[in-house]
Short mmCIF file of C-alpha atoms in Angstrom, two decimals:
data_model
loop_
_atom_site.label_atom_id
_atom_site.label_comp_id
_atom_site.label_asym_id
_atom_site.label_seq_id
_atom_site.Cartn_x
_atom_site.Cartn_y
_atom_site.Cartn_z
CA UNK A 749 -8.34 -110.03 54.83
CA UNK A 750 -10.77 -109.59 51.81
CA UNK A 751 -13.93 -108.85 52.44
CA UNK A 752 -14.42 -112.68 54.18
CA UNK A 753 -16.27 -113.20 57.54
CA UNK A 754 -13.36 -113.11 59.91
CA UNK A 755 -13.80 -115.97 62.88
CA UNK A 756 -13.53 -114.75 66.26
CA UNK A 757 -10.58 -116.53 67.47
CA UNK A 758 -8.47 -114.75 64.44
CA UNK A 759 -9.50 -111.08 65.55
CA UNK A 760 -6.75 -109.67 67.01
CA UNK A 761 -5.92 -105.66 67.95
CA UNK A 762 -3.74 -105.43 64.74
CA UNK A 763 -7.04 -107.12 62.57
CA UNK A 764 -9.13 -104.43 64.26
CA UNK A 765 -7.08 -101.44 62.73
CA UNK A 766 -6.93 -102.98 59.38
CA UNK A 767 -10.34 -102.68 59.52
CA UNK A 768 -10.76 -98.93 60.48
CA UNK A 769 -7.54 -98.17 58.67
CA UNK A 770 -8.92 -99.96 55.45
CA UNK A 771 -12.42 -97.70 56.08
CA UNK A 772 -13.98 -101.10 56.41
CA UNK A 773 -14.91 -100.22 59.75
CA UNK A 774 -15.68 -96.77 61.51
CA UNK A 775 -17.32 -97.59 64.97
CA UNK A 776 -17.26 -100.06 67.29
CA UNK A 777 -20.83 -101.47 65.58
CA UNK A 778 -18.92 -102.06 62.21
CA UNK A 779 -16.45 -103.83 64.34
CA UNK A 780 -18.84 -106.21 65.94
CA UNK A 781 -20.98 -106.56 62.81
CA UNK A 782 -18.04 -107.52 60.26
CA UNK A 783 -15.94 -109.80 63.21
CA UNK A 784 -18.67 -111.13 65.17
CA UNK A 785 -17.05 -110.15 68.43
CA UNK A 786 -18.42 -109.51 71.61
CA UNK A 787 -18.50 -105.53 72.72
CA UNK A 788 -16.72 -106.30 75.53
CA UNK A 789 -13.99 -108.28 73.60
CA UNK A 790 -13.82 -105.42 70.63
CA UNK A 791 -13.63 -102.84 73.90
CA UNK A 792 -10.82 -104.67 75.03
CA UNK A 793 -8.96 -104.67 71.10
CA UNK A 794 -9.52 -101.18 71.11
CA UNK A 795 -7.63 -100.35 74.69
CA UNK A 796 -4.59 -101.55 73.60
CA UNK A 797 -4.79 -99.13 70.31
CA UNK A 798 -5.80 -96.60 72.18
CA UNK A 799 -3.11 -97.06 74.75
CA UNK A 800 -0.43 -97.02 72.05
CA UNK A 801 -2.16 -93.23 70.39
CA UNK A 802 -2.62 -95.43 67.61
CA UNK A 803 -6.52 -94.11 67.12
CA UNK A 804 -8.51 -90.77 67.78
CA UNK A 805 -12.54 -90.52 67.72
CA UNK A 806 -14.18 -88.04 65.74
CA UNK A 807 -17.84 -87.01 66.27
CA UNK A 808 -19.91 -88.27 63.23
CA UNK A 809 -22.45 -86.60 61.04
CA UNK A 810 -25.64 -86.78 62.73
CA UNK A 811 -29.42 -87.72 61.11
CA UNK A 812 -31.55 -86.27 64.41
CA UNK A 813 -30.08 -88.54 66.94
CA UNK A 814 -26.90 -88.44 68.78
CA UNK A 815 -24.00 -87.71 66.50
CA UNK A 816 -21.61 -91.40 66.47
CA UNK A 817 -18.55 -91.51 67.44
CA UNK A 818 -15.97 -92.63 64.81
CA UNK A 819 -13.17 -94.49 65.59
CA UNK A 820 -9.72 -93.30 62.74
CA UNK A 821 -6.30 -93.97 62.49
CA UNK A 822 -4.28 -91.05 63.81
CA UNK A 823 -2.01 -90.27 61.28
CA UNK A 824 0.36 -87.76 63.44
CA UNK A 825 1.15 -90.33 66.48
CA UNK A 826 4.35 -91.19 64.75
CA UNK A 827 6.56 -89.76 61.60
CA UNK A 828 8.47 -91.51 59.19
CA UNK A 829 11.46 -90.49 57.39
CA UNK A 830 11.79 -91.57 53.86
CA UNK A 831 14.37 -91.05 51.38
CA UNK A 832 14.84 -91.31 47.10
CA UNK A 833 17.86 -91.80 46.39
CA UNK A 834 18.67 -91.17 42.74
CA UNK A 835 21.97 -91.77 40.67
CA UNK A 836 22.79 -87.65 41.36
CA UNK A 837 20.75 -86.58 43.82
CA UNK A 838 18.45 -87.57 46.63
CA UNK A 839 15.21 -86.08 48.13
CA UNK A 840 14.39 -86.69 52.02
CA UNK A 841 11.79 -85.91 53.66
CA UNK A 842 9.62 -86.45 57.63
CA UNK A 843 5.61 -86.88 56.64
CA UNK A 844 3.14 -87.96 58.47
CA UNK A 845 1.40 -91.08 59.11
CA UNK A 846 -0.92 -90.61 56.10
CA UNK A 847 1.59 -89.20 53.60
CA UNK A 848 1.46 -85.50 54.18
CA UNK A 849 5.17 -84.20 53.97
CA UNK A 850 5.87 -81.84 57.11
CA UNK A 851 9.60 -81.26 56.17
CA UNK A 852 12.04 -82.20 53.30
CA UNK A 853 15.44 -81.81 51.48
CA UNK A 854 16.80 -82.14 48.18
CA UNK A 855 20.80 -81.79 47.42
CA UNK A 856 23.51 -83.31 45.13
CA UNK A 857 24.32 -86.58 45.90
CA UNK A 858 26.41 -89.24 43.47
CA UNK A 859 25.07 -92.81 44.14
CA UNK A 860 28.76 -93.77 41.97
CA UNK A 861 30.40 -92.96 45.50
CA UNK A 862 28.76 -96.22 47.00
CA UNK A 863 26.77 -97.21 49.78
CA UNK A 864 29.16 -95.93 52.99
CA UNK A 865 29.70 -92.62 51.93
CA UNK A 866 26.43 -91.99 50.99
CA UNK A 867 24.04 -93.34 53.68
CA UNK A 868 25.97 -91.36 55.73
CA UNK A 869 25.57 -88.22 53.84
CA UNK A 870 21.82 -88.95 53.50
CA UNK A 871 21.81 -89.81 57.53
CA UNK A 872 23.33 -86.46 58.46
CA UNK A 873 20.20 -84.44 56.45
CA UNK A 874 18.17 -86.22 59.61
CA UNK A 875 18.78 -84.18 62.34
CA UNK A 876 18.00 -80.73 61.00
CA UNK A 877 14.92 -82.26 59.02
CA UNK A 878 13.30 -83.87 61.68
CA UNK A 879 13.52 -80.37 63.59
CA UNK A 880 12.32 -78.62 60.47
CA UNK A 881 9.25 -81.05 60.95
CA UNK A 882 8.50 -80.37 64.12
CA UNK A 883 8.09 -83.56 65.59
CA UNK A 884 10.05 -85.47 68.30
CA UNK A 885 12.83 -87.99 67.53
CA UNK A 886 11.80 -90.31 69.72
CA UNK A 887 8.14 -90.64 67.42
CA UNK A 888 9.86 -91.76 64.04
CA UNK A 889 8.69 -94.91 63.90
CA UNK A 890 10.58 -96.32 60.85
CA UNK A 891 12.86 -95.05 57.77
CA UNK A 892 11.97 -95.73 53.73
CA UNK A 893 14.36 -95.70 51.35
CA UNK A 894 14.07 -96.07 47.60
CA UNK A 895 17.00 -96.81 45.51
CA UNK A 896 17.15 -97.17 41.70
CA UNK A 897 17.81 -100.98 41.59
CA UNK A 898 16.03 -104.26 41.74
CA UNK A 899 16.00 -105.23 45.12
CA UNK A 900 15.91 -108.19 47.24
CA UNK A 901 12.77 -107.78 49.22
CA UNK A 902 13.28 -110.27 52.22
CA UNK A 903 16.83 -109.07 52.44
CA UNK A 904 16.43 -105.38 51.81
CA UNK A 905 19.78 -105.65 49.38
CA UNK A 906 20.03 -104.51 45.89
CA UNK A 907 20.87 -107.57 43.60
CA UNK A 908 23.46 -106.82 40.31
CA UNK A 909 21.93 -103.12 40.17
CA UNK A 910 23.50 -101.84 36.46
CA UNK A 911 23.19 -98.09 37.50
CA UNK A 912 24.79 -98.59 41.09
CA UNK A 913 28.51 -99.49 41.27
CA UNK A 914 29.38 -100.84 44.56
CA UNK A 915 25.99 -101.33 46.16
CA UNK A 916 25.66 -105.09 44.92
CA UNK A 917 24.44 -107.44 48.12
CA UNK A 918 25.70 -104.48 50.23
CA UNK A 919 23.33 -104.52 53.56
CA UNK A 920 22.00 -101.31 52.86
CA UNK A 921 19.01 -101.59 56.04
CA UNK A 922 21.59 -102.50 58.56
CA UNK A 923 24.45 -99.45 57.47
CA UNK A 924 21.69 -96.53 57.72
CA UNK A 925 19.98 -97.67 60.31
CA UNK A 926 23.81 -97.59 62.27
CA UNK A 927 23.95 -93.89 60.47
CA UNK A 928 20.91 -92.58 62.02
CA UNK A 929 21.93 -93.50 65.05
CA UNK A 930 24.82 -92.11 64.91
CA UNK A 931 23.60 -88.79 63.48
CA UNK A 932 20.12 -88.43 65.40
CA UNK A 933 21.05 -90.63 68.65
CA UNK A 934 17.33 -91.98 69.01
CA UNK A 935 15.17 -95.26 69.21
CA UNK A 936 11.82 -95.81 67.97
CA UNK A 937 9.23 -96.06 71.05
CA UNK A 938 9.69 -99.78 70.62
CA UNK A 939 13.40 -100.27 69.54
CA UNK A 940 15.90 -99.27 67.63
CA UNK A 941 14.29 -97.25 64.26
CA UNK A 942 13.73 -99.83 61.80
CA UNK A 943 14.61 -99.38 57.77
CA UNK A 944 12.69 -100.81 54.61
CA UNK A 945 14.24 -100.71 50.79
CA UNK A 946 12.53 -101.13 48.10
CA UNK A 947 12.88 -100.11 44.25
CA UNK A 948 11.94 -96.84 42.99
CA UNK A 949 9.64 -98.04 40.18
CA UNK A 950 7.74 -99.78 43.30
CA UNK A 951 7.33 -97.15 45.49
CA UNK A 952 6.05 -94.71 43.02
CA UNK A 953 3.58 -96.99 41.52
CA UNK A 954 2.40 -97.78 45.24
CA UNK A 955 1.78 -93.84 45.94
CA UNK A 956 0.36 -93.23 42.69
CA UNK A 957 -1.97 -95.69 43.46
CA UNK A 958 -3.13 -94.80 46.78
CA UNK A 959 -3.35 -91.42 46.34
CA UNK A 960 -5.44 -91.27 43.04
CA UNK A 961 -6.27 -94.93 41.68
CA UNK A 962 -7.36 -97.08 44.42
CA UNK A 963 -10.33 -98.48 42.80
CA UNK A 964 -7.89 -99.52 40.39
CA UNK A 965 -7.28 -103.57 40.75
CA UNK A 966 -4.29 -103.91 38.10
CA UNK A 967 -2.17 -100.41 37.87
CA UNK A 968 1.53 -100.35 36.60
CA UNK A 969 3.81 -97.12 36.51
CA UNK A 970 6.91 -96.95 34.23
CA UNK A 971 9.37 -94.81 35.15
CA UNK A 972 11.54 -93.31 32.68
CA UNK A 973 14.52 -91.34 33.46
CA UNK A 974 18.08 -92.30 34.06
CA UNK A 975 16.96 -95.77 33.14
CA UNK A 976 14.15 -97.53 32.46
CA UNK A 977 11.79 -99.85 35.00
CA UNK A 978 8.23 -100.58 36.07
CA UNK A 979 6.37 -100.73 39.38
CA UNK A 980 2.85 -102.88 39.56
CA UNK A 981 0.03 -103.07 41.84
CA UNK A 982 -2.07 -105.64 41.91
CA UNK A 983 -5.48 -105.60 44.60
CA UNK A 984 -3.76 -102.90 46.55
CA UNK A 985 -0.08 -104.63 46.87
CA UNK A 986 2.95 -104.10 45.18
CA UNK A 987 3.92 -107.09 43.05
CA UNK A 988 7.62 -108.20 43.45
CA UNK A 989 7.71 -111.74 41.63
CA UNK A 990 9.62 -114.00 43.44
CA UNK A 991 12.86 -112.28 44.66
CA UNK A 992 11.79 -109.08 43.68
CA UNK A 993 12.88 -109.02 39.83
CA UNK A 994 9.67 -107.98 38.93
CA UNK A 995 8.90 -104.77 36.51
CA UNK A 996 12.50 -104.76 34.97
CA UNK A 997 11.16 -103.73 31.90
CA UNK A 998 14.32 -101.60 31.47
CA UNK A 999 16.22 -104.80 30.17
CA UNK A 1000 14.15 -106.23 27.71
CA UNK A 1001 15.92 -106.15 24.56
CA UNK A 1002 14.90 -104.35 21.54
CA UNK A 1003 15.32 -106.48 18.17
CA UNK A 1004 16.69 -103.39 15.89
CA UNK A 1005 19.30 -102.10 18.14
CA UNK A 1006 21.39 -105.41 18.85
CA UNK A 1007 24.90 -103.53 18.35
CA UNK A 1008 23.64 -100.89 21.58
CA UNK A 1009 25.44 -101.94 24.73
CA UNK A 1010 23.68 -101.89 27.61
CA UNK A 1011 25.58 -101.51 31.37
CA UNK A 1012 24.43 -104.82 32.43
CA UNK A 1013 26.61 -106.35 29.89
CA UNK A 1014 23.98 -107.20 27.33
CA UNK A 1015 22.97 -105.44 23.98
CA UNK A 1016 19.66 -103.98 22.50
CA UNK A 1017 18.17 -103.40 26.07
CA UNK A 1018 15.23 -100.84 26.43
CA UNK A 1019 17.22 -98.96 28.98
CA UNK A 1020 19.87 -98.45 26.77
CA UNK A 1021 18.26 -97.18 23.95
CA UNK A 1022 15.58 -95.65 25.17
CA UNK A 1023 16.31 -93.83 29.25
CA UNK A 1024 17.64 -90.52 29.65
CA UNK A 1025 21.06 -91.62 29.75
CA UNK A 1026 20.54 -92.91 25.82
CA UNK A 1027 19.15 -89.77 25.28
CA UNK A 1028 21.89 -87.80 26.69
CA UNK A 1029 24.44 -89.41 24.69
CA UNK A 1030 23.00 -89.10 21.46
CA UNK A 1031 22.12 -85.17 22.06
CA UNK A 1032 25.31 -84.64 23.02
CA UNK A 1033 26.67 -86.63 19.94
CA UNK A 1034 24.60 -83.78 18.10
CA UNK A 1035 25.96 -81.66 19.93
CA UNK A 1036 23.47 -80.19 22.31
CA UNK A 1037 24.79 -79.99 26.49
CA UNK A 1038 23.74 -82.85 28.04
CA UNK A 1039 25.12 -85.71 30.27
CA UNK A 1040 22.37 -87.11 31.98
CA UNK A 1041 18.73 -87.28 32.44
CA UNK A 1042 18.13 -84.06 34.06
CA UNK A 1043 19.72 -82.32 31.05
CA UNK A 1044 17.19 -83.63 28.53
CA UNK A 1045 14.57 -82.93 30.60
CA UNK A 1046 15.76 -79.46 30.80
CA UNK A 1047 16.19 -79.49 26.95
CA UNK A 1048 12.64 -80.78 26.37
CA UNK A 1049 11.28 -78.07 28.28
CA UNK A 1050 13.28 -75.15 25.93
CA UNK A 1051 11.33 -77.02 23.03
CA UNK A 1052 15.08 -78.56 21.62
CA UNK A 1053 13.77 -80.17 18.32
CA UNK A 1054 16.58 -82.92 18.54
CA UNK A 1055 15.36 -83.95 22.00
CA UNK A 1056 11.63 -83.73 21.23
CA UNK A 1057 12.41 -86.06 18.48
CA UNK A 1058 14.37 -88.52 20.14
CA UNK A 1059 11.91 -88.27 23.02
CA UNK A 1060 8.87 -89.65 21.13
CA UNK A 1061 10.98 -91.93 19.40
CA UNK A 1062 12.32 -93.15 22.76
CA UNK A 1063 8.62 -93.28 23.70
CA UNK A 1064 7.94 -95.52 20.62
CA UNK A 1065 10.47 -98.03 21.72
CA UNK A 1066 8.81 -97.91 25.11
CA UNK A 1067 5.35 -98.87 23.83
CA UNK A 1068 7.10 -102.07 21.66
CA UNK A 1069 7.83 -103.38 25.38
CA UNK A 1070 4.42 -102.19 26.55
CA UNK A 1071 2.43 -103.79 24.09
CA UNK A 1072 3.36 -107.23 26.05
CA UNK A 1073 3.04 -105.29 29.36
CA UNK A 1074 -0.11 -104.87 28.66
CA UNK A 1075 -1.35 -107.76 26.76
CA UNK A 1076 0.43 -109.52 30.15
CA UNK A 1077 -1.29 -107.59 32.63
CA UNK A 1078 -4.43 -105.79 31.45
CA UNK A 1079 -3.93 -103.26 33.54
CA UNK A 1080 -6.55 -100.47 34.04
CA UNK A 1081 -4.19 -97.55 34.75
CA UNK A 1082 -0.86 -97.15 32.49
CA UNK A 1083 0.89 -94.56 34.18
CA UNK A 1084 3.89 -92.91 32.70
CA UNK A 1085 6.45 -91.32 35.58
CA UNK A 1086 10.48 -89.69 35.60
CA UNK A 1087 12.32 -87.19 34.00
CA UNK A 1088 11.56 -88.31 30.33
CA UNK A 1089 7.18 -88.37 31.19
CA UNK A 1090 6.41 -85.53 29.03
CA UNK A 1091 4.56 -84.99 26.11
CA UNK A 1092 7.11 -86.26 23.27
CA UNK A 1093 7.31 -89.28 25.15
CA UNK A 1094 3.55 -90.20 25.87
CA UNK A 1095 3.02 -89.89 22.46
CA UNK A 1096 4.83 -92.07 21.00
CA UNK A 1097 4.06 -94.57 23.47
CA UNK A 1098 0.30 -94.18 22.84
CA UNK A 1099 1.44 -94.49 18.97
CA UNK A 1100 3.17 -97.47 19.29
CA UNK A 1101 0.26 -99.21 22.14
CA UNK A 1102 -2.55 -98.54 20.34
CA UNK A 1103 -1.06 -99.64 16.98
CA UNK A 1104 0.17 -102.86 18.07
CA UNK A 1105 -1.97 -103.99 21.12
CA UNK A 1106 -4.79 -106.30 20.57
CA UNK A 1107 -8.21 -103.85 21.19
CA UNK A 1108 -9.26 -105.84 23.57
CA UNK A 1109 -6.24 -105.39 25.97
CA UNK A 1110 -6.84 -101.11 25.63
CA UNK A 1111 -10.75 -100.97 25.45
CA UNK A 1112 -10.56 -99.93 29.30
CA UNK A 1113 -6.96 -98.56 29.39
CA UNK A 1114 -5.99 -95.15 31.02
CA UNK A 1115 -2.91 -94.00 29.84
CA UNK A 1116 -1.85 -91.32 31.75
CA UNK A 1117 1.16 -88.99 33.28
CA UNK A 1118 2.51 -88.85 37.19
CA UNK A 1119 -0.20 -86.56 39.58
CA UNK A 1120 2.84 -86.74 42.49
CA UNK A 1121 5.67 -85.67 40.28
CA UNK A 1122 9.01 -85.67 41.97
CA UNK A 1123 7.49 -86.62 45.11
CA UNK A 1124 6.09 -89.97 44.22
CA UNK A 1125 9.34 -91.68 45.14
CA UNK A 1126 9.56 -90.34 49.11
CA UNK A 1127 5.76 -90.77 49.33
CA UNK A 1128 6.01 -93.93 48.38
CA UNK A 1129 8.73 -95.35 50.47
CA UNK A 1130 7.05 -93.42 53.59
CA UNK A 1131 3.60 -95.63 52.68
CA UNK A 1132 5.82 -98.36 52.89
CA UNK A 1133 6.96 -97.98 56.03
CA UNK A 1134 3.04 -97.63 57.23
CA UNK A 1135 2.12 -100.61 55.71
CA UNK A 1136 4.36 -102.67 56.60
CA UNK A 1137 4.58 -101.65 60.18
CA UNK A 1138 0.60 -101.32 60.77
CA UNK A 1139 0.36 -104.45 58.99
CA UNK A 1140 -1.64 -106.66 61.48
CA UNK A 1141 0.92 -109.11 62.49
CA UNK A 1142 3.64 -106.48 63.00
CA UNK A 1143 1.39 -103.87 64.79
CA UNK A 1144 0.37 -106.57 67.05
CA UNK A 1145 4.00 -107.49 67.99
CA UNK A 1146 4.72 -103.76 68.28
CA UNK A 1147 1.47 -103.17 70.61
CA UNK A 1148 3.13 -106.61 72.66
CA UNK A 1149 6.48 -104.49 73.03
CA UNK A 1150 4.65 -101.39 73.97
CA UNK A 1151 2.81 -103.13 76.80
CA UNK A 1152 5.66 -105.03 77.87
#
């Protein structure tokens, strides 16, 4: 909604908590003051959010007079699940409403396997974490998953994904929503427990943001570990592009390495010179023990001088790419994420940027590490969830189901 004057006619329930979920509005004053409603008619809005347990009121700080009452989202009225999947393991947790993680799992899981086998491994984790949690089945509202591929957002569906054999067009929303069901036997309050898929890179970049760069109007994260891709938020949204192709940085190629093949079929891409996988393969042509990302991050932290090296090298072939990124995007926050985010790394990325990129482009540029770590991913794909369902069009067709 911006910050526009809202007409009356357009002010629905689902407008009304944008508002107070946004922190535009905290009582039913800001409510008439920003929409112009009646109190009667913004009494009315509020009922049917209040019906639903969507709100609580909170006694305000008081100046001498009567404390006011506050009008808030309640973040525990409903759970989500959400899920990152990576290409060896996956992480699953049940938070909250507002993020806060109330149970969660991490085990071995091998995305090579495809999309049958493991939604229904990742399905049967459910039942024991949403007891774990606390919370009742019946109250998970909606299921995030983030999976390590470009994905089709209308569709849910990964599209050619280079590091996922077997998941290509595969309809990923429909299969695990059939797994929980079979695993955890429960609807949503209003239906059957709906699932949203989105990319990794995405989701991080959209709980980085919310949790410590709001203010920020361009932000892009880059994460770097078995491969290579970028997540952007721009005025608070993720940006997809078009068919959600966006951020695939990862395939970009790299003029000086054309004889590098890369798995999607092309040579000299930044993914294949410079993820964790590239890095894996040439420690272990130098002998060191390591076969995938997790093993030179392991090596980087024992101080291995090989992987050091070809870390910040790897980080200098990031920030060739990044010097458009940025020159593209201006971004205010350059946030560097995965298994590959440490030190070595950053440096030669801030080498390379601030070398090539025009001054102007960097004058106001953060360039910084990951403040949620390995739980950026499930954060992210539970905000997702939230968003989308508490969106105002959807929450109002959800508050028309609940009163039905």
């Amino acid at each position: 909604m911006g910050n526009q004057m809202l007409t009356p006619n357009q002010i629905s329930a689902g407008e009304l908590l944008q508002l107070i979920r946004s922190g535009r509005a905290h009582t039913r004053a800001d409510l008439q003051r920003i929409t112009g409603l009646s109190r009667s008619t913004v009494g009315q809005r509020l009922d049917l959010l209040n019906r639903a347990g969507w709100l609580k009121h909170v006694t305000g700080s008081s100046t001498g007079g009567r404390p006011s009452q506050q009008i808030v989202f309640d973040p525990r009225h409903a759970s989500v699940i959400a899920v990152d999947l990576e290409t060896r393991y996956a992480r699953a947790a049940v938070l909250d409403l507002a993020g806060t993680l109330l149970a969660e799992n991490t085990g071995p899981l091998d995305i090579s396997e495809g999309p049958d086998a493991v939604l229904d491994q990742l399905a049967g984790w459910f039942p024991d974490l949403i007891t774990a949690a606390g919370v009742d089945a019946g109250h998970v509202c909606g299921i995030g998953l983030s999976v390590p591929g470009p994905v089709e957002w209308d569709t849910g569906r990964v599209i050619e994904p280079p590091i996922m054999p077997g998941w290509d067009r595969y309809p990923i929303r429909e299969r695990l929503q059939k797994a929980y069901a079979e695993h955890v036997g429960a609807s949503s309050e209003d239906g059957p427990v709906p699932v949203f898929v989105d990319n990794d890179a995405n989701l991080m970049a959209l709980a980085e943001h919310q949790a410590n760069h709001r203010d920020c109007t361009a932000f892009v994260l880059v994460k770097v570990s078995t491969g290579i891709g970028a997540g952007v938020v721009v005025d608070g949204k993720v940006y997809r592009g078009i068919d959600g192709g966006a951020g695939d940085i990862g395939h970009i190629r790299l003029h000086d390495k054309p004889d590098v093949l890369c798995l999607c079929g092309s040579h000299g891409c930044l993914g294949a010179v410079a993820s964790g996988r590239a890095l894996a393969r040439e420690l272990s042509a130098l002998g060191a023990d390591a076969t995938s990302a997790s093993d030179v991050k392991r090596l980087l932290a024992e101080g291995h001088p090989d992987a050091l090296r070809l870390a910040r090298e790897a980080g200098r072939r990031a920030g060739e790419v990044l010097v458009t990124v940025v020159s593209l995007l201006n971004p205010g926050v350059l946030m560097i994420a995965g298994e590959l985010s440490g030190v070595p790394f950053m440096t030669g990325v801030r080498e390379l940027l601030y070398q090539r990129a025009f001054p102007r482009a960097t004058a106001n540029l953060q360039v910084v590490t990951s403040r949620l770590g390995d739980h950026a991913g499930v954060i992210g794909a539970g905000a997702m969830v939230v968003e989308i369902l508490y969106s105002p069009y959807r929450a109002d067709a959800r508050l028309g189901r609940l009163a039905a």
